[in-house]
PDB file of N, CA, C and O in Angstrom:
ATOM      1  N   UNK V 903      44.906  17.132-113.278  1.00 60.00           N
ATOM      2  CA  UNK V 903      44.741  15.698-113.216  1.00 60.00           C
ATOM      3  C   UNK V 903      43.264  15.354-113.061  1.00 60.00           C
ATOM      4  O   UNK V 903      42.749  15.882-112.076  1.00 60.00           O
ATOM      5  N   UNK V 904      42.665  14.784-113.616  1.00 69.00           N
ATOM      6  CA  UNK V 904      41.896  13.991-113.849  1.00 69.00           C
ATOM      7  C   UNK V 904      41.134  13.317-112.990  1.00 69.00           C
ATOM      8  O   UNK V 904      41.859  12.323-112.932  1.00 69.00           O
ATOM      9  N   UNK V 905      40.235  13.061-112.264  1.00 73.00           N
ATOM     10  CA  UNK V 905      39.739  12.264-110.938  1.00 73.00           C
ATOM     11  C   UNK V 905      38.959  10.840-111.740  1.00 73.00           C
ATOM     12  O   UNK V 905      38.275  10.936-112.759  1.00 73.00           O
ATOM     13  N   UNK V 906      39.198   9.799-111.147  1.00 71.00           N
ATOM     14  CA  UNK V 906      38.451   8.318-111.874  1.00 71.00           C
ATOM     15  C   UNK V 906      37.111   8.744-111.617  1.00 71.00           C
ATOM     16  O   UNK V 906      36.644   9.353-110.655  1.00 71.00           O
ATOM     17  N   UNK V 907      36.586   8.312-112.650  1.00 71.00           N
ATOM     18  CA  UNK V 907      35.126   8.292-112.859  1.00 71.00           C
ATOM     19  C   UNK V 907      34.587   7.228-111.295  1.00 71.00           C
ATOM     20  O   UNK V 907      35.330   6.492-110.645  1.00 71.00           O
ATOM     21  N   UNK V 908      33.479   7.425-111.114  1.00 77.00           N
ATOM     22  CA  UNK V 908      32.436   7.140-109.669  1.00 77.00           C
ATOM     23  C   UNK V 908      31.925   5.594-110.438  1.00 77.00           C
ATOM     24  O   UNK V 908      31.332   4.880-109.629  1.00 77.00           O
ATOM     25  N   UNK V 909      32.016   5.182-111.382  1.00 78.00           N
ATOM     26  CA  UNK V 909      31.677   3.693-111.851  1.00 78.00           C
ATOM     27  C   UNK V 909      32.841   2.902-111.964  1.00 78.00           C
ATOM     28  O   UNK V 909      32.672   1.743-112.341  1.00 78.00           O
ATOM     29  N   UNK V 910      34.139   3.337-111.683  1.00 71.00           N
ATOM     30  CA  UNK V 910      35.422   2.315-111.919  1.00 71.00           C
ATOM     31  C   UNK V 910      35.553   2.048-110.538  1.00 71.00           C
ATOM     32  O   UNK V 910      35.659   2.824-109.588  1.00 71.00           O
ATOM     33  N   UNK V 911      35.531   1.033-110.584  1.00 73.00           N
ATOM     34  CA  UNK V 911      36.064   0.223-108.640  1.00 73.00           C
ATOM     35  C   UNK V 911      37.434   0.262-109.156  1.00 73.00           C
ATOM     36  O   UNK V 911      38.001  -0.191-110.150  1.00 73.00           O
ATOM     37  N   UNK V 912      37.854   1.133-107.884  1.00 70.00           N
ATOM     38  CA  UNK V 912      39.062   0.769-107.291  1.00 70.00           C
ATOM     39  C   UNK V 912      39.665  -0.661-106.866  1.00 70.00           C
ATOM     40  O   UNK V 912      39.028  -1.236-105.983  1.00 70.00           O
ATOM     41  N   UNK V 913      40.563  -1.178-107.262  1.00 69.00           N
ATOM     42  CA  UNK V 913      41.217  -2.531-106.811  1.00 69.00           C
ATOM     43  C   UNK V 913      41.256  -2.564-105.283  1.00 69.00           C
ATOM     44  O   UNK V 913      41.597  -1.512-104.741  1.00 69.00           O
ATOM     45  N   UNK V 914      40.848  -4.003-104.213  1.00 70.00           N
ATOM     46  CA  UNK V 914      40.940  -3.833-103.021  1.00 70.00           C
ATOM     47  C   UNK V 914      42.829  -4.103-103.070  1.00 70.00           C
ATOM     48  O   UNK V 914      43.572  -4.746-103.812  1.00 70.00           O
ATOM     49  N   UNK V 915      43.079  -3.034-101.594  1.00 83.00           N
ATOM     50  CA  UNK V 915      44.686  -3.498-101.446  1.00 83.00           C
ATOM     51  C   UNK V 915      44.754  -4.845-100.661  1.00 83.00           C
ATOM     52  O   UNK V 915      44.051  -5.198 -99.713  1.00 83.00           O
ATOM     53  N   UNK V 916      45.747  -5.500-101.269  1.00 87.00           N
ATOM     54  CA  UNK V 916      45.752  -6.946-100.409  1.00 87.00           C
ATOM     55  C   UNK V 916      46.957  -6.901 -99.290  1.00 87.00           C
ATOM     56  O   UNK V 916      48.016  -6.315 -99.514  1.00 87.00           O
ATOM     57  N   UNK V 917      46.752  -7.399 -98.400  1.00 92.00           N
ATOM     58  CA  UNK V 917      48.081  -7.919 -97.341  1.00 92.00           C
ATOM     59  C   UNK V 917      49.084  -8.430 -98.007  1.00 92.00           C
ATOM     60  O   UNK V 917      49.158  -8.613 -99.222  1.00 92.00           O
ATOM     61  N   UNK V 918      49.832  -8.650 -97.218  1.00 94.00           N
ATOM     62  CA  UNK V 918      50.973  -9.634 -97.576  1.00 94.00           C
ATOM     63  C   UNK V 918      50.488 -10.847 -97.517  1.00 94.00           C
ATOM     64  O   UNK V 918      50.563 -11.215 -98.689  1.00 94.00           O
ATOM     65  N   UNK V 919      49.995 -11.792 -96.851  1.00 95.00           N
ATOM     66  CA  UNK V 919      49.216 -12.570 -96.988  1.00 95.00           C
ATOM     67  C   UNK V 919      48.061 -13.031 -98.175  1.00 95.00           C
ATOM     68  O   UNK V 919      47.957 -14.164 -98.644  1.00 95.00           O
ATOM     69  N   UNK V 920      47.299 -11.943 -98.497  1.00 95.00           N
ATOM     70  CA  UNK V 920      46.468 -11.823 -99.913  1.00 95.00           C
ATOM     71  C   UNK V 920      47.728 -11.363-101.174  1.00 95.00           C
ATOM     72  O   UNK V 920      47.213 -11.293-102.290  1.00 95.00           O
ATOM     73  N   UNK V 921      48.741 -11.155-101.164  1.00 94.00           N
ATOM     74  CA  UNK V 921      49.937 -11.193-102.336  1.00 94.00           C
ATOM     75  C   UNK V 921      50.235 -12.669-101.941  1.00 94.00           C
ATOM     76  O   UNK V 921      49.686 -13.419-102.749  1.00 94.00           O
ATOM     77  N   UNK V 922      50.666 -13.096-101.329  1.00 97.00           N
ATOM     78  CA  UNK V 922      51.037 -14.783-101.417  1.00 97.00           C
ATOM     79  C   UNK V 922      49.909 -16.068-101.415  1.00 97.00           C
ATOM     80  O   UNK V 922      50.036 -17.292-101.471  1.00 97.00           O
ATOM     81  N   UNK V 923      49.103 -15.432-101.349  1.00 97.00           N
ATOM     82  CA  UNK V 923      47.578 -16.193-101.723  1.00 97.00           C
ATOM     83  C   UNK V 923      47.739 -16.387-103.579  1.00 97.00           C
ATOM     84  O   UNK V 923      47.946 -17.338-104.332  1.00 97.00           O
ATOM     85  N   UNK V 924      47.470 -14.650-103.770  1.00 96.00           N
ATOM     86  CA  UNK V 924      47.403 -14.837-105.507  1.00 96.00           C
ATOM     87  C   UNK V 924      48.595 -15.121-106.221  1.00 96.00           C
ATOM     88  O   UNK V 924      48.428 -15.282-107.430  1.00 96.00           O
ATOM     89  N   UNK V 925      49.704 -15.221-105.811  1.00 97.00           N
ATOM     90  CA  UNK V 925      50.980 -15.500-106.293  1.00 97.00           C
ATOM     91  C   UNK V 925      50.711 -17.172-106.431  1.00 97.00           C
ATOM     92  O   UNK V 925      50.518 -17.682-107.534  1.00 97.00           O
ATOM     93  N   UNK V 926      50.721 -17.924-105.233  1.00 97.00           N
ATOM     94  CA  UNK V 926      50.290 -19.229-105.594  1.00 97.00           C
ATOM     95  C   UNK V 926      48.943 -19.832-106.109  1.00 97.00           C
ATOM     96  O   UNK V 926      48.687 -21.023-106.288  1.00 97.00           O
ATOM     97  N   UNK V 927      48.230 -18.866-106.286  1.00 97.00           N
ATOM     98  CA  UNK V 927      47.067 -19.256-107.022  1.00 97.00           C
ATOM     99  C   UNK V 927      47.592 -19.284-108.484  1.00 97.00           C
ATOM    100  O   UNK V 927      47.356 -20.270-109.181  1.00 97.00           O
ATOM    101  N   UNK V 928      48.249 -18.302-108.936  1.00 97.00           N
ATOM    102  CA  UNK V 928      48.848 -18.478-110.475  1.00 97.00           C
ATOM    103  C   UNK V 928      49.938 -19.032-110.507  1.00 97.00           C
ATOM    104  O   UNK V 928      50.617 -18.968-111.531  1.00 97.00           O
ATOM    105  N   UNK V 929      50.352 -19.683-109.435  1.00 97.00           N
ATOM    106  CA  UNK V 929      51.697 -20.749-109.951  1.00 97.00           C
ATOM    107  C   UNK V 929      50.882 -22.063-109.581  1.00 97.00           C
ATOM    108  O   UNK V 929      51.495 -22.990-110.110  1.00 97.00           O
ATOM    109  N   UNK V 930      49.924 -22.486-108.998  1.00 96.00           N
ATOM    110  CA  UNK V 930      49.022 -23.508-109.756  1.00 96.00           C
ATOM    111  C   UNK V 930      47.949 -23.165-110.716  1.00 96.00           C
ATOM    112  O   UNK V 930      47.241 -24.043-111.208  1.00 96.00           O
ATOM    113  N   UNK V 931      47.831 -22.088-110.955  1.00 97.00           N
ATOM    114  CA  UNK V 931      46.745 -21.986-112.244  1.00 97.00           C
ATOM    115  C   UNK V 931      45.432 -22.373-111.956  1.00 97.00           C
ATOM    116  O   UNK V 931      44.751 -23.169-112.603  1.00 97.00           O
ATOM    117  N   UNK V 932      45.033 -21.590-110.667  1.00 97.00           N
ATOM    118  CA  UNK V 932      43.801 -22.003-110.017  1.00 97.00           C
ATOM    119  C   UNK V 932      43.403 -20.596-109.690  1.00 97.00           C
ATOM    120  O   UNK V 932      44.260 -19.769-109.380  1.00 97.00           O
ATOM    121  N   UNK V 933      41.937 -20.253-109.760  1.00 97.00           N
ATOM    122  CA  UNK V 933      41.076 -18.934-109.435  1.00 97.00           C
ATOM    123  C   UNK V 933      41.061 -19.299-107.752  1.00 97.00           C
ATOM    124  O   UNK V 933      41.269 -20.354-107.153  1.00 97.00           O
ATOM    125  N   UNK V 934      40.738 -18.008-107.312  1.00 96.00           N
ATOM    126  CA  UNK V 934      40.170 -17.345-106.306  1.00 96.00           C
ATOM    127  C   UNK V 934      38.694 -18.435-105.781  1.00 96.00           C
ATOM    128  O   UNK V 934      38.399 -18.889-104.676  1.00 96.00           O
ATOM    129  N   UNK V 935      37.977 -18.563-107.225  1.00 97.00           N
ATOM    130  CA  UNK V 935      36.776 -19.087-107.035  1.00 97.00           C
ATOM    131  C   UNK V 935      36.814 -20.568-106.732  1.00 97.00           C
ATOM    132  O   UNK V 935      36.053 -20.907-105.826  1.00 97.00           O
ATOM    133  N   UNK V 936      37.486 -21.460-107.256  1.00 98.00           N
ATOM    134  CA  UNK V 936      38.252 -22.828-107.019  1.00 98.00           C
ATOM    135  C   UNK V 936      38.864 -22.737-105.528  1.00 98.00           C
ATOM    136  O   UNK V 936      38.915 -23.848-105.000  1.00 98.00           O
ATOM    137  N   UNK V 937      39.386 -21.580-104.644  1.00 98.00           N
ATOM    138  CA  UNK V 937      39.738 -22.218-103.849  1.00 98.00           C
ATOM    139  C   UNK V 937      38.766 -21.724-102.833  1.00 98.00           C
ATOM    140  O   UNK V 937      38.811 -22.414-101.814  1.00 98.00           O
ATOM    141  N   UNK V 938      37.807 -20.644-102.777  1.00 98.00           N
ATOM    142  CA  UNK V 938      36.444 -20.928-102.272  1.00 98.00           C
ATOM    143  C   UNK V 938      36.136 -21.791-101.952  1.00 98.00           C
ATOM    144  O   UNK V 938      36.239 -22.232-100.807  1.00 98.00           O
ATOM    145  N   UNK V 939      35.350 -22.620-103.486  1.00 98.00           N
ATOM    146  CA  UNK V 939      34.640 -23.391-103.645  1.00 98.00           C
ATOM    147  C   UNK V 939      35.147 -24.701-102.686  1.00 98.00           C
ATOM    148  O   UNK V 939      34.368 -25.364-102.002  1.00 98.00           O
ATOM    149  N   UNK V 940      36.535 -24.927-102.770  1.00 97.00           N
ATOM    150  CA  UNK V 940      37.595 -25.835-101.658  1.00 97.00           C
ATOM    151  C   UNK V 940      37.392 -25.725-100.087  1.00 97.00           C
ATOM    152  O   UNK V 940      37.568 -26.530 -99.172  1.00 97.00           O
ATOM    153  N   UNK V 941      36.947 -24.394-100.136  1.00 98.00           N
ATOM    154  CA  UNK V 941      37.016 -24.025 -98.571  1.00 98.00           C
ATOM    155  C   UNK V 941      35.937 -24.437 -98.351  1.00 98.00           C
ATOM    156  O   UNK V 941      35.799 -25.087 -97.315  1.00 98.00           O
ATOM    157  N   UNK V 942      34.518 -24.176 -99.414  1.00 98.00           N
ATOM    158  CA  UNK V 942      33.138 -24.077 -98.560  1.00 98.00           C
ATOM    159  C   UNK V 942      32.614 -23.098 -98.110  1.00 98.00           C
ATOM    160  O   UNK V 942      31.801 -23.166 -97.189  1.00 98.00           O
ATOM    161  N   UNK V 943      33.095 -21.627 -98.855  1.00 97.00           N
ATOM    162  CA  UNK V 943      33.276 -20.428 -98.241  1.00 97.00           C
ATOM    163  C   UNK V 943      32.697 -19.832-100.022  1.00 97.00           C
ATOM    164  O   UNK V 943      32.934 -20.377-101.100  1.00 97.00           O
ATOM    165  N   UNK V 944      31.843 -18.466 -99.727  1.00 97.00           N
ATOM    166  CA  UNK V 944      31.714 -17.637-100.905  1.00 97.00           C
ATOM    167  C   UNK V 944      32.467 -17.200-101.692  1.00 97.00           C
ATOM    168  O   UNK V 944      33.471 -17.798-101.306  1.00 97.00           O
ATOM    169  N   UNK V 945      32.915 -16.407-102.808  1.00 96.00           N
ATOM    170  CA  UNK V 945      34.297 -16.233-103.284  1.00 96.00           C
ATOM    171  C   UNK V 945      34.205 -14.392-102.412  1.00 96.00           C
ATOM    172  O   UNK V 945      35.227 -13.744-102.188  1.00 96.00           O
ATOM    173  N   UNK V 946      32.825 -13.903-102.072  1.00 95.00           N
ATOM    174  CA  UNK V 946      33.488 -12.308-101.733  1.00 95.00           C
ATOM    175  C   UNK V 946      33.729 -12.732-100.192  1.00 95.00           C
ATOM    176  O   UNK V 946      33.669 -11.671 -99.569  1.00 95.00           O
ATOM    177  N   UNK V 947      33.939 -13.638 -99.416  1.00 97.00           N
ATOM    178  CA  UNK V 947      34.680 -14.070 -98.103  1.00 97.00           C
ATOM    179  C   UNK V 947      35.958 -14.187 -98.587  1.00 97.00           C
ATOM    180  O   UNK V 947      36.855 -13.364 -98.400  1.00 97.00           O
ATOM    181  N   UNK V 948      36.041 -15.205 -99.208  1.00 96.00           N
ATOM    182  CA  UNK V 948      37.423 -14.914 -99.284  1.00 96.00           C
ATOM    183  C   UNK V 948      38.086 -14.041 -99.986  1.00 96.00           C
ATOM    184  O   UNK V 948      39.289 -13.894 -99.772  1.00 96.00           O
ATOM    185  N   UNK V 949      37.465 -13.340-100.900  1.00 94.00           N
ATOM    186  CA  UNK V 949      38.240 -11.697-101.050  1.00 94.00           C
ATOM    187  C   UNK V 949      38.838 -10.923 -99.354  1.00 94.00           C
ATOM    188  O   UNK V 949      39.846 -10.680 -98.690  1.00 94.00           O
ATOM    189  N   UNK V 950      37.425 -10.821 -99.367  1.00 95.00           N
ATOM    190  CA  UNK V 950      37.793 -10.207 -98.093  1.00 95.00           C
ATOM    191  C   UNK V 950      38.652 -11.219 -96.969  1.00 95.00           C
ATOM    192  O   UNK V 950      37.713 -11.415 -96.197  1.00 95.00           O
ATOM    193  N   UNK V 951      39.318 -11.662 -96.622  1.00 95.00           N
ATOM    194  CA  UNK V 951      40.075 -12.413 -95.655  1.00 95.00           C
ATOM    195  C   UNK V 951      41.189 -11.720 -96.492  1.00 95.00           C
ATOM    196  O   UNK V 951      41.809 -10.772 -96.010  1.00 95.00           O
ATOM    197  N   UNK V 952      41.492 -12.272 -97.968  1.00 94.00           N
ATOM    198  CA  UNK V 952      42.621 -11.903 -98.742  1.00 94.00           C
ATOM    199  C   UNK V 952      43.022 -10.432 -98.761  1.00 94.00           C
ATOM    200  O   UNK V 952      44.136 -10.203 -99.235  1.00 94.00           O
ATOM    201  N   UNK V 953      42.293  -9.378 -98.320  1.00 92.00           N
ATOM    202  CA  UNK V 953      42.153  -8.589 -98.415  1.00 92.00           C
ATOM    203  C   UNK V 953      42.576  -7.520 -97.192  1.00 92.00           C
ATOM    204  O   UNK V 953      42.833  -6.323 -97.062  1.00 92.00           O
ATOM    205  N   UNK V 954      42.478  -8.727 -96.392  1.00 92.00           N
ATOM    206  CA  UNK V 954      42.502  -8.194 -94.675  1.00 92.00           C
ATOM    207  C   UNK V 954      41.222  -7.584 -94.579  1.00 92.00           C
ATOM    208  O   UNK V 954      41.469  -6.542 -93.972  1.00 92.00           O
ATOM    209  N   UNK V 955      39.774  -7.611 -94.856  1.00 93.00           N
ATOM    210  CA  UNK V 955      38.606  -6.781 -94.404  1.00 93.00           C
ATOM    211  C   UNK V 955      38.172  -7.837 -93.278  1.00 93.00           C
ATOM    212  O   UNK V 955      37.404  -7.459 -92.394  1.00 93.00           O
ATOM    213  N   UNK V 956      38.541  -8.854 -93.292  1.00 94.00           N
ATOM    214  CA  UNK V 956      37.737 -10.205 -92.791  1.00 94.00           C
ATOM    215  C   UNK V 956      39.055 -11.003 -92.372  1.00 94.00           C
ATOM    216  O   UNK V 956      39.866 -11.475 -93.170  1.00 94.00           O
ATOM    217  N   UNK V 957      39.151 -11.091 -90.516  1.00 93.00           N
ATOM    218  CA  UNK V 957      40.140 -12.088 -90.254  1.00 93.00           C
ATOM    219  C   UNK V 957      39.860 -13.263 -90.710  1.00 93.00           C
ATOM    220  O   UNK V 957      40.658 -13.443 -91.630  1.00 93.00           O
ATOM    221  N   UNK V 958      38.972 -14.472 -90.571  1.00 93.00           N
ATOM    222  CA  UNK V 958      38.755 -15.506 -91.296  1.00 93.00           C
ATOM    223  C   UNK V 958      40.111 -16.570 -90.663  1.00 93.00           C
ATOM    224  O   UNK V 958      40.516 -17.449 -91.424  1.00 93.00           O
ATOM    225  N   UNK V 959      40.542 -16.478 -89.732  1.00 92.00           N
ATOM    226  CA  UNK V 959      41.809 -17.434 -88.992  1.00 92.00           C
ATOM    227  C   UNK V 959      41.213 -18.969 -89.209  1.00 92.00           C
ATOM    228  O   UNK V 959      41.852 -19.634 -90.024  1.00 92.00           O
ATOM    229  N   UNK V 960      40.395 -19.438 -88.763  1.00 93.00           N
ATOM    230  CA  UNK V 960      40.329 -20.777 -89.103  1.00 93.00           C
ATOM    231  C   UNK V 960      40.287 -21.418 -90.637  1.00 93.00           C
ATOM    232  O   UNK V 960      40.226 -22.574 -91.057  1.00 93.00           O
ATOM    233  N   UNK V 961      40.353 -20.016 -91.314  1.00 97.00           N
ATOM    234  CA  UNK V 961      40.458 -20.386 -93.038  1.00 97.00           C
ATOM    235  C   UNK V 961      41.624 -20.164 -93.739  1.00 97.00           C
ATOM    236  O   UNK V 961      41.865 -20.573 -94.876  1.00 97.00           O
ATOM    237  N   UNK V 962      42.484 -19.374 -92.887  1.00 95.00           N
ATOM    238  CA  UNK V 962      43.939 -19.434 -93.045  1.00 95.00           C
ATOM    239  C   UNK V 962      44.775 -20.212 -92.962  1.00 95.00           C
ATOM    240  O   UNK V 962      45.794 -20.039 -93.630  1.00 95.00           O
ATOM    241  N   UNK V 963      44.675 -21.127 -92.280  1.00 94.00           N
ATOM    242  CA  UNK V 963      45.032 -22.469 -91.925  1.00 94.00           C
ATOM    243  C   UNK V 963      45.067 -23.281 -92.869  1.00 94.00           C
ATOM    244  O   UNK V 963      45.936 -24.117 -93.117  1.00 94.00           O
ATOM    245  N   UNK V 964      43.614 -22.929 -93.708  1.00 97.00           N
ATOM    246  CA  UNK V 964      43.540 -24.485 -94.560  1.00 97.00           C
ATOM    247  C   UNK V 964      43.904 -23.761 -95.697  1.00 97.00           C
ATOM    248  O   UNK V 964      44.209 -24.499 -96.634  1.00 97.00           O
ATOM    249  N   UNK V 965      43.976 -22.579 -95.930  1.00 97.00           N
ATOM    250  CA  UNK V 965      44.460 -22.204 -96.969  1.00 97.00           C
ATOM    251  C   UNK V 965      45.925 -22.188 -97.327  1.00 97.00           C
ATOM    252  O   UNK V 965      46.353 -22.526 -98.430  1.00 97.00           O
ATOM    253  N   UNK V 966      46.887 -21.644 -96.009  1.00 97.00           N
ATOM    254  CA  UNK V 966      47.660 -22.343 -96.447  1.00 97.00           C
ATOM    255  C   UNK V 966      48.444 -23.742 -96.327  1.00 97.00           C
ATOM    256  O   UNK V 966      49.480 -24.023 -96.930  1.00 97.00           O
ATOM    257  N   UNK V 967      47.730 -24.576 -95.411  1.00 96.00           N
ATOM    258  CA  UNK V 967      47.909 -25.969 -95.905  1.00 96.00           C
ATOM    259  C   UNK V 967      47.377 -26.257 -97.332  1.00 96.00           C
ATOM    260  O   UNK V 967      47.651 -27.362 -97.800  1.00 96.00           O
ATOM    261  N   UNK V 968      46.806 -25.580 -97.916  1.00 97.00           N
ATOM    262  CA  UNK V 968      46.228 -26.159 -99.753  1.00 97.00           C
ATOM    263  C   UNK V 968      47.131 -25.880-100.858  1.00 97.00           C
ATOM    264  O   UNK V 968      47.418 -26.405-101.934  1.00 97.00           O
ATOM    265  N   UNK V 969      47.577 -24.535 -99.978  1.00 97.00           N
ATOM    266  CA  UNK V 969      48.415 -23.532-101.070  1.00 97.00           C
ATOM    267  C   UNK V 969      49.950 -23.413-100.722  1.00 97.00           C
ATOM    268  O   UNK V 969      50.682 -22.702-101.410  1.00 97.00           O
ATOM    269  N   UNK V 970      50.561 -24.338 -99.313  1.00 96.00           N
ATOM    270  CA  UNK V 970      51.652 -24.888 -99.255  1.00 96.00           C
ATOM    271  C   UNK V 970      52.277 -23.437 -99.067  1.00 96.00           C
ATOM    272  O   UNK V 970      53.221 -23.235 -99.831  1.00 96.00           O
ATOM    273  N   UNK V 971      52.021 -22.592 -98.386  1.00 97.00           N
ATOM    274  CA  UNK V 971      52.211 -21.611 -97.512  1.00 97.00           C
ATOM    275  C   UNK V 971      52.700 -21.714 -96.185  1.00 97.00           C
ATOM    276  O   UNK V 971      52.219 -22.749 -95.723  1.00 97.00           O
ATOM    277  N   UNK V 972      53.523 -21.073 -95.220  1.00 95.00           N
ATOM    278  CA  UNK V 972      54.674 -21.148 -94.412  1.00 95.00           C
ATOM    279  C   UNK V 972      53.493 -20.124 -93.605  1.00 95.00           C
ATOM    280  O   UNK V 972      53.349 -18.911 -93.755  1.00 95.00           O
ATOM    281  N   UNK V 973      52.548 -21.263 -92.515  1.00 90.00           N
ATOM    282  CA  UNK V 973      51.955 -19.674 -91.901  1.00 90.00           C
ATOM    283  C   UNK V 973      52.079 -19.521 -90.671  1.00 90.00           C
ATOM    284  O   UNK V 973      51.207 -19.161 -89.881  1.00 90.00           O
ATOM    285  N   UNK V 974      53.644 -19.905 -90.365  1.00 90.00           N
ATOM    286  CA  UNK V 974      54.156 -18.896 -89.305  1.00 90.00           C
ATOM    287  C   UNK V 974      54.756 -17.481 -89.962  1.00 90.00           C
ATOM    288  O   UNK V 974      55.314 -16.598 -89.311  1.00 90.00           O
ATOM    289  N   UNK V 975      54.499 -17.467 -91.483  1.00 88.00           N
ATOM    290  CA  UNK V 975      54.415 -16.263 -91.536  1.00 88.00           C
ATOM    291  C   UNK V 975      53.444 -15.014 -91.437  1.00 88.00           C
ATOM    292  O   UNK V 975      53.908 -13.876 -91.376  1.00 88.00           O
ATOM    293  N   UNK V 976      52.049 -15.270 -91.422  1.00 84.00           N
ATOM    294  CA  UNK V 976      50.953 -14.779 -91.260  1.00 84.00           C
ATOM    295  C   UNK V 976      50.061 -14.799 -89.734  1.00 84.00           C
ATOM    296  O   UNK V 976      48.950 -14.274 -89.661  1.00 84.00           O
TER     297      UNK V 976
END
């Protein structure tokens, strides 16, 4: 087997939380970068929050109040 070449990034793994982020980002048909730009926040912050690298709690909140997210599940 084969080892990936040292220039392909690996995909970050997302939470459960960062899967229901991008799930409703494509059932409104809105980027990552759009809801940044919403927050007031960089788009590699909010990777990372989505990502779990970065708690980011006071941005969870508004995220999912934007994105109509249930976050007594998170």
């Amino acid at each position: 087997m084969q080892s990936t070449p040292t220039w392909i990034k690996t995909p970050r793994k997302l939470t459960d939380f960062g899967v229901e982020v991008e799930k409703k980002l494509a059932e409104f048909r809105a980027s990552k970068n759009d809801l940044a730009t919403e927050l007031g926040i960089g788009n590699s912050f909010l990777t990372a929050i989505i990502s779990g690298d970065r708690k980011g709690e006071q941005y969870k909140k508004r995220i999912c109040e934007l994105l109509d997210i249930d976050q007594t599940k998170y």
